[in-house]
């Protein structure tokens, strides 16, 4: 029996298209801590479909987002007390297929929702209703805003102190979160410099407002910055780490600010960090009255819903490009099904993506999966 489902809705055992909710599903589980995602994570074929509690939704995932931090999570770097096995994946978009009685005050079966919660790499995920974001429809573009868009929005708003004419350097600018840092800084009337790894990415960056793109495969980033921006840059949105961090630090203007939102260059290393030349850091900061600030989205959750609301409005007005990369150009083609999450993570670490990497989870409507 499933007594915790709200029985006042006769359709709760059916999704809104009339196919039965199965009793088992596929999901990805971390079975061993490792910075090698393929080694750490196992695809479970017959995990039980979870039941929503009184204040919960059962969401049938249609699109899930790939984040650089998936590897940090599967390596156990966020919380050393969590031991395998545990669920993986941070964000999803899908349909509500069942819900608890309290949750039914605000949500209905068939509603499109997005959420940020560990355990999205599964066909079904239980999401507390208070953490779910109602959407007008199930679209992968909404997924780009949940972590990537919100990170750019909140970090620049809280730490960037942007104003007209400021010079802003965005590293990995054509990536999932870089695309939003470029656009949001442009809206603040800043001059944007974006680093990327191909001319195709450079073209995309120019199309969303980048004033100067630097293809680090064909240009020397340090030389370009020294020549074109001799006074330095005012704000750096930095997600690469290692040598790029050092270079960005050296390129700061007087009173410049470097915002660290990640260091993807080190995530696949056993230690998680690539060494930086930090010995001279106090002297470098003092010399320029400069500052370095770290940003981790979890510490800004009180502002999160406001940020998301604003981002959704911008997208719906057509003021924000939400570029999605389904891996169509990857060797084995589009990322479809949970099996392809492994390929999608590899694709991101090879630096191939333009925009946010998203995996589609197709469901056969009339089957039991």
Coordinates of C-alpha atoms in Angstrom, one line a residue:
X1 CA 0.0 0.0 0.0
X2 CA 1.1 3.6 -0.5
X3 CA -0.9 5.4 2.2
X4 CA 1.4 8.5 2.2
X5 CA 0.1 9.5 -1.2
X6 CA -2.7 12.0 -1.2
X7 CA -5.7 9.8 -2.1
X8 CA -8.0 12.7 -2.8
X9 CA -6.5 12.7 -6.3
X10 CA -7.5 9.5 -8.1
X11 CA -4.7 10.0 -10.6
X12 CA -1.8 9.8 -8.1
X13 CA -0.8 6.4 -9.2
X14 CA -0.7 7.5 -12.8
X15 CA 1.4 10.1 -14.3
X16 CA -0.5 12.8 -16.2
X17 CA -0.1 10.9 -19.5
X18 CA -1.6 7.8 -18.1
X19 CA 1.4 5.5 -17.8
X20 CA 1.9 3.6 -14.5
X21 CA 4.5 4.7 -12.1
X22 CA 6.8 1.6 -12.0
X23 CA 8.0 0.0 -8.8
X24 CA 11.7 0.1 -9.9
X25 CA 13.9 2.5 -11.8
X26 CA 17.4 3.2 -12.9
X27 CA 19.7 5.6 -11.0
X28 CA 23.3 6.4 -10.6
X29 CA 24.9 5.7 -7.2
X30 CA 28.4 6.5 -5.8
X31 CA 29.7 3.1 -4.7
X32 CA 33.3 4.1 -4.2
X33 CA 35.0 7.5 -3.5
X34 CA 37.1 8.5 -6.4
X35 CA 37.9 11.6 -8.5
X36 CA 37.4 9.3 -11.5
X37 CA 33.6 9.5 -12.1
X38 CA 33.4 6.3 -14.0
X39 CA 35.2 4.5 -11.2
X40 CA 33.1 6.1 -8.5
X41 CA 29.6 5.7 -9.9
X42 CA 27.5 2.7 -10.7
X43 CA 24.3 2.5 -12.8
X44 CA 21.7 0.6 -10.7
X45 CA 19.1 -1.0 -12.9
X46 CA 16.4 -1.9 -10.4
X47 CA 16.4 0.6 -7.6
X48 CA 13.0 1.0 -5.9
X49 CA 11.1 4.1 -6.9
X50 CA 11.0 6.3 -3.8
X51 CA 7.7 7.4 -2.2
X52 CA 6.9 11.0 -1.5
X53 CA 6.2 12.0 2.1
X54 CA 3.5 14.4 3.2
X55 CA 5.3 17.5 2.0
X56 CA 7.1 16.0 -1.0
X57 CA 6.7 15.6 -4.7
X58 CA 7.7 12.6 -6.8
X59 CA 9.3 14.0 -9.9
X60 CA 9.8 12.1 -13.1
X61 CA 13.0 13.5 -14.4
X62 CA 13.1 14.6 -18.0
X63 CA 16.4 16.6 -18.1
X64 CA 19.3 16.5 -15.7
X65 CA 22.2 18.9 -15.5
X66 CA 25.9 18.1 -15.5
X67 CA 28.1 20.1 -13.1
X68 CA 31.8 20.3 -12.7
X69 CA 31.2 19.7 -9.0
X70 CA 29.7 16.2 -9.7
X71 CA 33.2 14.9 -9.5
X72 CA 34.0 16.6 -6.2
X73 CA 30.8 15.1 -4.9
X74 CA 31.6 11.6 -6.1
X75 CA 35.1 11.9 -4.7
X76 CA 33.6 12.7 -1.2
X77 CA 35.1 16.2 -1.0
X78 CA 32.0 18.1 0.1
X79 CA 31.2 16.1 3.2
X80 CA 33.8 13.6 4.5
X81 CA 31.2 12.1 6.9
X82 CA 29.1 10.8 3.9
X83 CA 30.1 7.2 3.0
X84 CA 29.1 5.3 -0.1
X85 CA 26.6 4.2 -1.3
X86 CA 24.9 7.6 -2.0
X87 CA 22.9 9.2 -4.8
X88 CA 24.5 11.6 -7.2
X89 CA 23.4 14.5 -9.5
X90 CA 22.4 17.9 -8.3
X91 CA 19.6 19.3 -10.5
X92 CA 16.7 18.2 -12.6
X93 CA 13.6 19.3 -14.5
X94 CA 10.6 17.1 -14.9
X95 CA 6.9 16.4 -14.2
X96 CA 5.2 15.8 -10.8
X97 CA 3.7 12.3 -11.0
X98 CA 2.7 11.9 -7.3
X99 CA 2.7 14.0 -4.2
X100 CA 1.9 14.1 -0.5
X101 CA -1.2 15.8 1.0
X102 CA 0.5 18.9 2.2
X103 CA 2.4 19.3 -1.0
X104 CA -0.9 19.2 -2.9
X105 CA -1.7 22.7 -1.6
X106 CA 0.8 24.2 -4.0
X107 CA 1.4 21.6 -6.7
X108 CA -0.6 19.2 -8.8
X109 CA 0.1 16.0 -10.8
X110 CA 1.4 16.9 -14.2
X111 CA 3.0 20.1 -13.2
X112 CA 6.5 21.0 -14.6
X113 CA 9.1 21.7 -11.9
X114 CA 12.8 22.2 -11.5
X115 CA 14.8 21.5 -8.4
X116 CA 18.3 21.5 -6.9
X117 CA 18.8 18.5 -4.7
X118 CA 21.3 15.6 -4.5
X119 CA 20.0 12.5 -6.3
X120 CA 18.9 13.9 -9.7
X121 CA 20.7 11.2 -11.7
X122 CA 17.7 8.9 -11.4
X123 CA 14.5 8.3 -13.4
X124 CA 12.4 9.5 -10.4
X125 CA 13.4 11.8 -7.5
X126 CA 11.6 12.8 -4.3
X127 CA 11.8 16.5 -3.9
X128 CA 10.5 18.5 -0.9
X129 CA 7.8 20.8 -2.2
X130 CA 9.5 23.9 -0.6
X131 CA 12.6 23.2 -2.8
X132 CA 10.7 22.8 -6.1
X133 CA 10.4 25.6 -8.5
X134 CA 7.1 25.6 -10.6
X135 CA 7.8 26.1 -14.3
X136 CA 5.5 27.0 -17.3
X137 CA 6.8 23.9 -19.1
X138 CA 9.5 21.2 -19.1
X139 CA 12.3 22.8 -21.0
X140 CA 16.0 22.1 -20.7
X141 CA 16.8 25.8 -20.8
X142 CA 15.3 26.2 -17.4
X143 CA 17.8 23.7 -16.0
X144 CA 20.7 26.0 -17.0
X145 CA 19.5 28.6 -14.5
X146 CA 19.2 26.4 -11.4
X147 CA 22.9 26.1 -10.5
X148 CA 24.9 27.7 -13.3
X149 CA 22.8 30.8 -13.8
X150 CA 22.2 31.3 -10.0
X151 CA 25.9 31.0 -9.3
X152 CA 26.8 33.8 -11.8
X153 CA 23.9 36.0 -10.7
X154 CA 24.5 35.8 -6.9
X155 CA 28.3 35.9 -7.0
X156 CA 28.4 38.9 -9.2
X157 CA 25.6 40.7 -7.3
X158 CA 27.0 40.0 -3.8
X159 CA 30.7 40.1 -4.5
X160 CA 31.3 41.7 -7.9
X161 CA 30.4 45.4 -7.2
X162 CA 29.8 45.8 -10.9
X163 CA 29.3 49.3 -12.5
X164 CA 29.4 50.8 -15.9
X165 CA 32.7 50.7 -17.6
X166 CA 34.3 48.1 -15.3
X167 CA 36.5 45.5 -17.1
X168 CA 35.4 42.0 -16.3
X169 CA 37.4 38.9 -17.1
X170 CA 35.4 35.6 -17.3
X171 CA 37.5 32.4 -17.5
X172 CA 35.9 29.3 -19.2
X173 CA 33.4 31.9 -20.5
X174 CA 31.6 29.6 -23.0
X175 CA 30.8 27.0 -20.3
X176 CA 27.6 26.4 -18.3
X177 CA 28.1 29.2 -15.8
X178 CA 30.5 31.4 -17.8
X179 CA 27.8 32.2 -20.4
X180 CA 25.7 33.8 -17.6
X181 CA 28.6 35.8 -16.1
X182 CA 29.2 37.3 -19.5
X183 CA 25.6 38.3 -20.1
X184 CA 24.9 39.6 -16.6
X185 CA 28.1 41.7 -16.5
X186 CA 27.2 43.0 -19.9
X187 CA 23.8 44.1 -18.5
X188 CA 25.7 46.0 -15.9
X189 CA 27.4 47.9 -18.9
X190 CA 30.8 46.4 -18.2
X191 CA 33.5 45.6 -20.7
X192 CA 33.8 41.8 -21.0
X193 CA 36.8 39.7 -21.8
X194 CA 36.2 36.0 -22.1
X195 CA 38.7 33.1 -22.3
X196 CA 37.8 30.0 -24.3
X197 CA 39.4 27.1 -26.2
X198 CA 38.1 27.4 -29.8
X199 CA 37.1 29.9 -32.4
X200 CA 33.6 28.4 -32.4
X201 CA 33.3 29.2 -28.7
X202 CA 34.7 32.7 -29.4
X203 CA 31.9 33.3 -31.9
X204 CA 29.3 32.2 -29.4
X205 CA 30.8 34.6 -26.8
X206 CA 30.7 37.5 -29.2
X207 CA 27.0 36.7 -29.9
X208 CA 26.1 37.0 -26.2
X209 CA 28.0 40.3 -25.6
X210 CA 31.7 39.5 -25.1
X211 CA 33.8 42.5 -26.1
X212 CA 37.1 40.6 -26.4
X213 CA 37.5 36.9 -26.7
X214 CA 40.8 35.1 -26.0
X215 CA 41.3 31.6 -27.5
X216 CA 44.0 30.3 -25.1
X217 CA 44.9 27.6 -27.6
X218 CA 46.0 30.1 -30.2
X219 CA 46.7 33.2 -28.1
X220 CA 48.8 33.9 -25.0
X221 CA 46.3 35.1 -22.5
X222 CA 48.9 36.8 -20.3
X223 CA 50.4 38.7 -23.3
X224 CA 46.9 39.8 -24.6
X225 CA 45.9 41.1 -21.1
X226 CA 49.2 42.9 -20.6
X227 CA 49.0 44.6 -24.1
X228 CA 45.3 45.3 -24.3
X229 CA 44.6 46.0 -20.6
X230 CA 47.8 47.6 -19.2
X231 CA 45.8 49.0 -16.2
X232 CA 44.5 45.5 -15.4
X233 CA 40.9 44.2 -15.0
X234 CA 38.5 45.2 -12.3
X235 CA 36.7 41.9 -11.7
X236 CA 37.6 38.3 -12.5
X237 CA 35.0 35.5 -12.5
X238 CA 37.3 32.5 -12.1
X239 CA 36.4 28.8 -12.4
X240 CA 39.5 27.2 -13.8
X241 CA 42.2 27.3 -11.1
X242 CA 45.9 26.4 -11.4
X243 CA 47.8 28.5 -13.9
X244 CA 44.7 30.5 -14.9
X245 CA 44.2 31.6 -11.3
X246 CA 47.8 32.9 -11.1
X247 CA 47.4 34.7 -14.4
X248 CA 44.1 36.3 -13.4
X249 CA 45.5 37.3 -10.0
X250 CA 48.5 39.0 -11.8
X251 CA 46.1 40.8 -14.1
X252 CA 44.0 42.5 -11.4
X253 CA 43.7 46.3 -11.5
X254 CA 44.1 48.5 -8.4
X255 CA 41.2 47.6 -6.1
X256 CA 40.4 44.6 -8.3
X257 CA 38.4 41.7 -7.1
X258 CA 38.9 38.0 -8.0
X259 CA 35.8 35.8 -7.4
X260 CA 36.6 32.1 -7.2
X261 CA 33.6 30.0 -8.1
X262 CA 35.6 26.8 -8.8
X263 CA 38.8 25.3 -10.0
X264 CA 37.9 22.7 -12.6
X265 CA 41.5 22.1 -13.6
X266 CA 42.0 20.4 -10.3
X267 CA 38.8 18.4 -9.9
X268 CA 40.1 15.2 -11.5
X269 CA 43.4 15.3 -9.5
X270 CA 43.5 13.0 -6.5
X271 CA 44.1 16.0 -4.2
X272 CA 41.5 18.1 -6.0
X273 CA 43.9 21.1 -6.2
X274 CA 46.6 22.2 -8.6
X275 CA 49.3 24.2 -6.9
X276 CA 49.2 28.0 -7.3
X277 CA 52.0 30.4 -6.7
X278 CA 50.5 31.7 -3.4
X279 CA 53.7 32.6 -1.6
X280 CA 53.6 36.2 -2.9
X281 CA 49.8 36.4 -2.5
X282 CA 49.8 38.9 0.5
X283 CA 52.3 41.2 -1.3
X284 CA 50.3 41.0 -4.5
X285 CA 47.0 41.9 -2.8
X286 CA 48.6 44.6 -0.7
X287 CA 50.3 46.2 -3.7
X288 CA 47.0 46.6 -5.5
X289 CA 44.5 46.9 -2.6
X290 CA 43.0 43.8 -4.3
X291 CA 40.9 41.1 -2.9
X292 CA 40.0 37.4 -3.5
X293 CA 36.5 36.2 -2.6
X294 CA 35.2 32.6 -2.7
X295 CA 31.6 31.8 -3.7
X296 CA 29.7 28.6 -2.9
X297 CA 26.1 28.6 -3.8
X298 CA 25.0 26.7 -0.7
X299 CA 26.0 29.7 1.5
X300 CA 23.6 32.0 -0.4
X301 CA 20.4 29.9 -0.3
X302 CA 18.5 32.8 1.5
X303 CA 18.9 34.8 -1.8
X304 CA 18.4 31.8 -4.1
X305 CA 14.7 32.0 -4.9
X306 CA 14.9 35.8 -5.6
X307 CA 17.8 35.2 -8.0
X308 CA 16.0 32.4 -9.8
X309 CA 12.8 34.4 -10.2
X310 CA 14.8 37.3 -11.7
X311 CA 16.6 34.9 -14.1
X312 CA 13.4 33.2 -15.2
X313 CA 11.8 36.5 -15.9
X314 CA 14.9 37.6 -18.0
X315 CA 14.7 34.3 -20.0
X316 CA 11.0 34.5 -20.6
X317 CA 11.4 38.2 -21.8
X318 CA 14.1 37.0 -24.2
X319 CA 16.8 39.0 -22.4
X320 CA 18.9 36.0 -21.5
X321 CA 20.4 33.3 -23.7
X322 CA 20.4 29.9 -22.0
X323 CA 22.6 27.8 -24.2
X324 CA 22.2 24.0 -23.8
X325 CA 24.7 21.4 -25.0
X326 CA 23.2 17.9 -25.5
X327 CA 26.5 16.6 -26.9
X328 CA 25.2 16.3 -30.4
X329 CA 28.7 16.8 -31.7
X330 CA 30.3 14.3 -29.4
X331 CA 31.6 11.0 -31.0
X332 CA 28.7 8.9 -29.8
X333 CA 26.1 11.6 -30.3
X334 CA 23.4 13.2 -28.1
X335 CA 23.4 12.5 -24.3
X336 CA 20.3 10.4 -23.9
X337 CA 19.5 8.2 -20.8
X338 CA 21.3 7.8 -17.5
X339 CA 24.0 5.7 -19.2
X340 CA 25.2 8.7 -21.1
X341 CA 25.9 10.8 -17.9
X342 CA 29.4 9.2 -17.9
X343 CA 30.1 10.4 -21.4
X344 CA 28.7 13.8 -20.5
X345 CA 31.0 14.2 -17.6
X346 CA 34.0 13.2 -19.8
X347 CA 32.8 15.7 -22.5
X348 CA 32.8 18.5 -19.9
X349 CA 36.3 17.8 -18.7
X350 CA 37.6 17.7 -22.3
X351 CA 36.3 21.3 -22.5
X352 CA 34.1 20.5 -25.5
X353 CA 30.8 22.1 -24.4
X354 CA 29.3 25.4 -25.4
X355 CA 26.8 26.3 -22.7
X356 CA 25.3 24.0 -20.1
X357 CA 25.6 20.2 -20.6
X358 CA 22.2 18.5 -20.2
X359 CA 21.2 14.9 -20.4
X360 CA 17.7 13.9 -21.6
X361 CA 15.9 11.1 -19.9
X362 CA 13.3 9.8 -22.3
X363 CA 10.4 7.8 -20.9
X364 CA 8.2 5.5 -22.9
X365 CA 4.7 6.7 -21.9
X366 CA 2.8 3.4 -21.9
X367 CA 5.5 1.1 -20.7
X368 CA 6.6 0.1 -17.2
X369 CA 10.1 1.4 -18.2

